[in-house]
Every structure is written in structure tokens, then in C-alpha cells.
Amino acid sequence: MRELPKGWAKVLLEAIVQPKSERVSPRDSPQAQYIGLEHVEAHSNVILGTTQASAMSSSAVAFTAGDVLYGRMRPYLNKVVRPHFDGLASAEFIVFPESPALDS
């Protein structure tokens, strides 16, 4: 077994952070920036753009700056971002809140 770097611990993710699960309607925050899977470049942690939430109709997940958005659809594409702004994300993302227990 490989030794972990100093200061690191091997734990289950669920032991240190719980994903946000509350769904919201984009109509409740029409001016919010919305991130869909199409707005995230694969394997790069880059947000290609956003759209206004008012243009969306299906439920979303609210996120705050520093949260980690992980694309659950086709995980091999590694669509993961850490926005520096508050907004809404497609329900196709798992949203992990910022936590001092892990390095986002």
C-alpha cells in the first residue's frame, strides 16, 4: 500500500462532507447565473460560460462560491469546477459545499 503524504488522511468522502440535495426552481432566482454540463469543459476545471437561470425550467441546485460541482453524468469526462460566484447548477451536478476538512 502506498504511503500518504504528510498531513493527508484516507477517508470516505461522505465522512467529511455531504452533498447539497435541496432542489430549487430557477424561477425563484431568475437573475442567477446557471451552469449546465454543457458549460463545463471536460478534464480542465474550466467554466466555458453560463446562462441566466430565467432561461431554464427544470429544477436546479443552488451553490455558493467555493463549492465543488461534480458532473454525475458520464464521469469519465471529469466535469468538475469550483465557481468563484454564487448561482444555480443543473441537477446533473453533485454539489459539495466548501469544507475545511478537504482541499476543494
mmCIF file with all atom_site columns, C-alpha atoms in Angstrom, residues 7-73:
data_model
loop_
_atom_site.group_PDB
_atom_site.id
_atom_site.type_symbol
_atom_site.label_atom_id
_atom_site.label_alt_id
_atom_site.label_comp_id
_atom_site.label_asym_id
_atom_site.label_entity_id
_atom_site.label_seq_id
_atom_site.pdbx_PDB_ins_code
_atom_site.Cartn_x
_atom_site.Cartn_y
_atom_site.Cartn_z
_atom_site.occupancy
_atom_site.B_iso_or_equiv
_atom_site.pdbx_formal_charge
_atom_site.auth_seq_id
_atom_site.auth_comp_id
_atom_site.auth_asym_id
_atom_site.auth_atom_id
_atom_site.pdbx_PDB_model_num
ATOM 1  C CA . GLY A 1 7  ? -0.948  15.788 6.596   1.00 0.00 ? 7  GLY A CA 1
ATOM 2  C CA . TRP A 1 8  ? -3.229  13.668 4.395   1.00 0.00 ? 8  TRP A CA 1
ATOM 3  C CA . ALA A 1 9  ? -5.749  11.110 5.589   1.00 0.00 ? 9  ALA A CA 1
ATOM 4  C CA . LYS A 1 10 ? -7.586  8.408  3.677   1.00 0.00 ? 10 LYS A CA 1
ATOM 5  C CA . VAL A 1 11 ? -11.306 8.638  4.493   1.00 0.00 ? 11 VAL A CA 1
ATOM 6  C CA . LEU A 1 12 ? -14.602 8.173  2.731   1.00 0.00 ? 12 LEU A CA 1
ATOM 7  C CA . LEU A 1 13 ? -15.815 11.433 1.203   1.00 0.00 ? 13 LEU A CA 1
ATOM 8  C CA . GLU A 1 14 ? -19.184 11.022 2.926   1.00 0.00 ? 14 GLU A CA 1
ATOM 9  C CA . ALA A 1 15 ? -17.408 11.084 6.289   1.00 0.00 ? 15 ALA A CA 1
ATOM 10 C CA . ILE A 1 16 ? -16.273 14.690 5.840   1.00 0.00 ? 16 ILE A CA 1
ATOM 11 C CA . VAL A 1 17 ? -18.787 16.396 3.540   1.00 0.00 ? 17 VAL A CA 1
ATOM 12 C CA . GLN A 1 18 ? -22.406 15.835 2.492   1.00 0.00 ? 18 GLN A CA 1
ATOM 13 C CA . PRO A 1 19 ? -23.602 16.979 -0.947  1.00 0.00 ? 19 PRO A CA 1
ATOM 14 C CA . LYS A 1 20 ? -26.256 19.646 -1.172  1.00 0.00 ? 20 LYS A CA 1
ATOM 15 C CA . SER A 1 21 ? -29.505 17.980 -2.183  1.00 0.00 ? 21 SER A CA 1
ATOM 16 C CA . GLU A 1 22 ? -32.172 20.671 -1.983  1.00 0.00 ? 22 GLU A CA 1
ATOM 17 C CA . ARG A 1 23 ? -33.659 21.395 -5.404  1.00 0.00 ? 23 ARG A CA 1
ATOM 18 C CA . VAL A 1 24 ? -34.776 24.911 -6.281  1.00 0.00 ? 24 VAL A CA 1
ATOM 19 C CA . SER A 1 25 ? -36.747 26.432 -9.123  1.00 0.00 ? 25 SER A CA 1
ATOM 20 C CA . PRO A 1 26 ? -34.805 28.752 -11.433 1.00 0.00 ? 26 PRO A CA 1
ATOM 21 C CA . ARG A 1 27 ? -37.920 30.971 -11.443 1.00 0.00 ? 27 ARG A CA 1
ATOM 22 C CA . ASP A 1 28 ? -37.173 31.823 -7.800  1.00 0.00 ? 28 ASP A CA 1
ATOM 23 C CA . SER A 1 29 ? -33.753 33.301 -8.761  1.00 0.00 ? 29 SER A CA 1
ATOM 24 C CA . PRO A 1 30 ? -34.175 34.433 -12.385 1.00 0.00 ? 30 PRO A CA 1
ATOM 25 C CA . GLN A 1 31 ? -31.082 36.678 -12.369 1.00 0.00 ? 31 GLN A CA 1
ATOM 26 C CA . ALA A 1 32 ? -28.757 33.964 -11.024 1.00 0.00 ? 32 ALA A CA 1
ATOM 27 C CA . GLN A 1 33 ? -26.014 32.532 -13.212 1.00 0.00 ? 33 GLN A CA 1
ATOM 28 C CA . TYR A 1 34 ? -26.802 28.943 -14.224 1.00 0.00 ? 34 TYR A CA 1
ATOM 29 C CA . ILE A 1 35 ? -24.199 26.274 -15.002 1.00 0.00 ? 35 ILE A CA 1
ATOM 30 C CA . GLY A 1 36 ? -25.178 23.218 -17.015 1.00 0.00 ? 36 GLY A CA 1
ATOM 31 C CA . LEU A 1 37 ? -22.935 20.328 -18.031 1.00 0.00 ? 37 LEU A CA 1
ATOM 32 C CA . GLU A 1 38 ? -22.506 21.990 -21.424 1.00 0.00 ? 38 GLU A CA 1
ATOM 33 C CA . HIS A 1 39 ? -20.904 24.960 -19.666 1.00 0.00 ? 39 HIS A CA 1
ATOM 34 C CA . VAL A 1 40 ? -18.028 22.884 -18.236 1.00 0.00 ? 40 VAL A CA 1
ATOM 35 C CA . GLU A 1 41 ? -15.056 21.776 -20.286 1.00 0.00 ? 41 GLU A CA 1
ATOM 36 C CA . ALA A 1 42 ? -14.047 18.143 -19.773 1.00 0.00 ? 42 ALA A CA 1
ATOM 37 C CA . HIS A 1 43 ? -10.830 17.383 -17.864 1.00 0.00 ? 43 HIS A CA 1
ATOM 38 C CA . SER A 1 44 ? -9.936  21.053 -17.341 1.00 0.00 ? 44 SER A CA 1
ATOM 39 C CA . ASN A 1 45 ? -11.896 22.558 -14.421 1.00 0.00 ? 45 ASN A CA 1
ATOM 40 C CA . VAL A 1 46 ? -12.872 25.419 -16.759 1.00 0.00 ? 46 VAL A CA 1
ATOM 41 C CA . ILE A 1 47 ? -16.293 27.072 -16.906 1.00 0.00 ? 47 ILE A CA 1
ATOM 42 C CA . LEU A 1 48 ? -16.927 27.891 -20.565 1.00 0.00 ? 48 LEU A CA 1
ATOM 43 C CA . GLY A 1 49 ? -19.874 30.149 -19.830 1.00 0.00 ? 49 GLY A CA 1
ATOM 44 C CA . THR A 1 50 ? -23.175 30.448 -18.008 1.00 0.00 ? 50 THR A CA 1
ATOM 45 C CA . THR A 1 51 ? -26.756 31.339 -18.820 1.00 0.00 ? 51 THR A CA 1
ATOM 46 C CA . GLN A 1 52 ? -29.358 33.203 -16.795 1.00 0.00 ? 52 GLN A CA 1
ATOM 47 C CA . ALA A 1 53 ? -31.490 30.960 -14.623 1.00 0.00 ? 53 ALA A CA 1
ATOM 48 C CA . SER A 1 54 ? -34.620 32.592 -16.079 1.00 0.00 ? 54 SER A CA 1
ATOM 49 C CA . ALA A 1 55 ? -33.924 30.680 -19.317 1.00 0.00 ? 55 ALA A CA 1
ATOM 50 C CA . MET A 1 56 ? -34.193 27.337 -17.519 1.00 0.00 ? 56 MET A CA 1
ATOM 51 C CA . SER A 1 57 ? -37.334 25.466 -16.485 1.00 0.00 ? 57 SER A CA 1
ATOM 52 C CA . SER A 1 58 ? -36.192 22.303 -14.689 1.00 0.00 ? 58 SER A CA 1
ATOM 53 C CA . SER A 1 59 ? -35.123 22.196 -11.048 1.00 0.00 ? 59 SER A CA 1
ATOM 54 C CA . ALA A 1 60 ? -31.578 23.141 -10.102 1.00 0.00 ? 60 ALA A CA 1
ATOM 55 C CA . VAL A 1 61 ? -29.201 23.013 -7.156  1.00 0.00 ? 61 VAL A CA 1
ATOM 56 C CA . ALA A 1 62 ? -28.035 26.254 -5.535  1.00 0.00 ? 62 ALA A CA 1
ATOM 57 C CA . PHE A 1 63 ? -24.303 26.637 -4.970  1.00 0.00 ? 63 PHE A CA 1
ATOM 58 C CA . THR A 1 64 ? -22.122 29.259 -3.351  1.00 0.00 ? 64 THR A CA 1
ATOM 59 C CA . ALA A 1 65 ? -18.643 30.440 -4.276  1.00 0.00 ? 65 ALA A CA 1
ATOM 60 C CA . GLY A 1 66 ? -16.095 27.765 -3.335  1.00 0.00 ? 66 GLY A CA 1
ATOM 61 C CA . ASP A 1 67 ? -18.459 24.790 -3.626  1.00 0.00 ? 67 ASP A CA 1
ATOM 62 C CA . VAL A 1 68 ? -17.345 21.949 -5.897  1.00 0.00 ? 68 VAL A CA 1
ATOM 63 C CA . LEU A 1 69 ? -19.665 20.949 -8.759  1.00 0.00 ? 69 LEU A CA 1
ATOM 64 C CA . TYR A 1 70 ? -19.068 17.376 -9.957  1.00 0.00 ? 70 TYR A CA 1
ATOM 65 C CA . GLY A 1 71 ? -20.837 16.175 -13.113 1.00 0.00 ? 71 GLY A CA 1
ATOM 66 C CA . ARG A 1 72 ? -22.545 12.871 -12.341 1.00 0.00 ? 72 ARG A CA 1
ATOM 67 C CA . MET A 1 73 ? -23.375 12.121 -15.985 1.00 0.00 ? 73 MET A CA 1
#
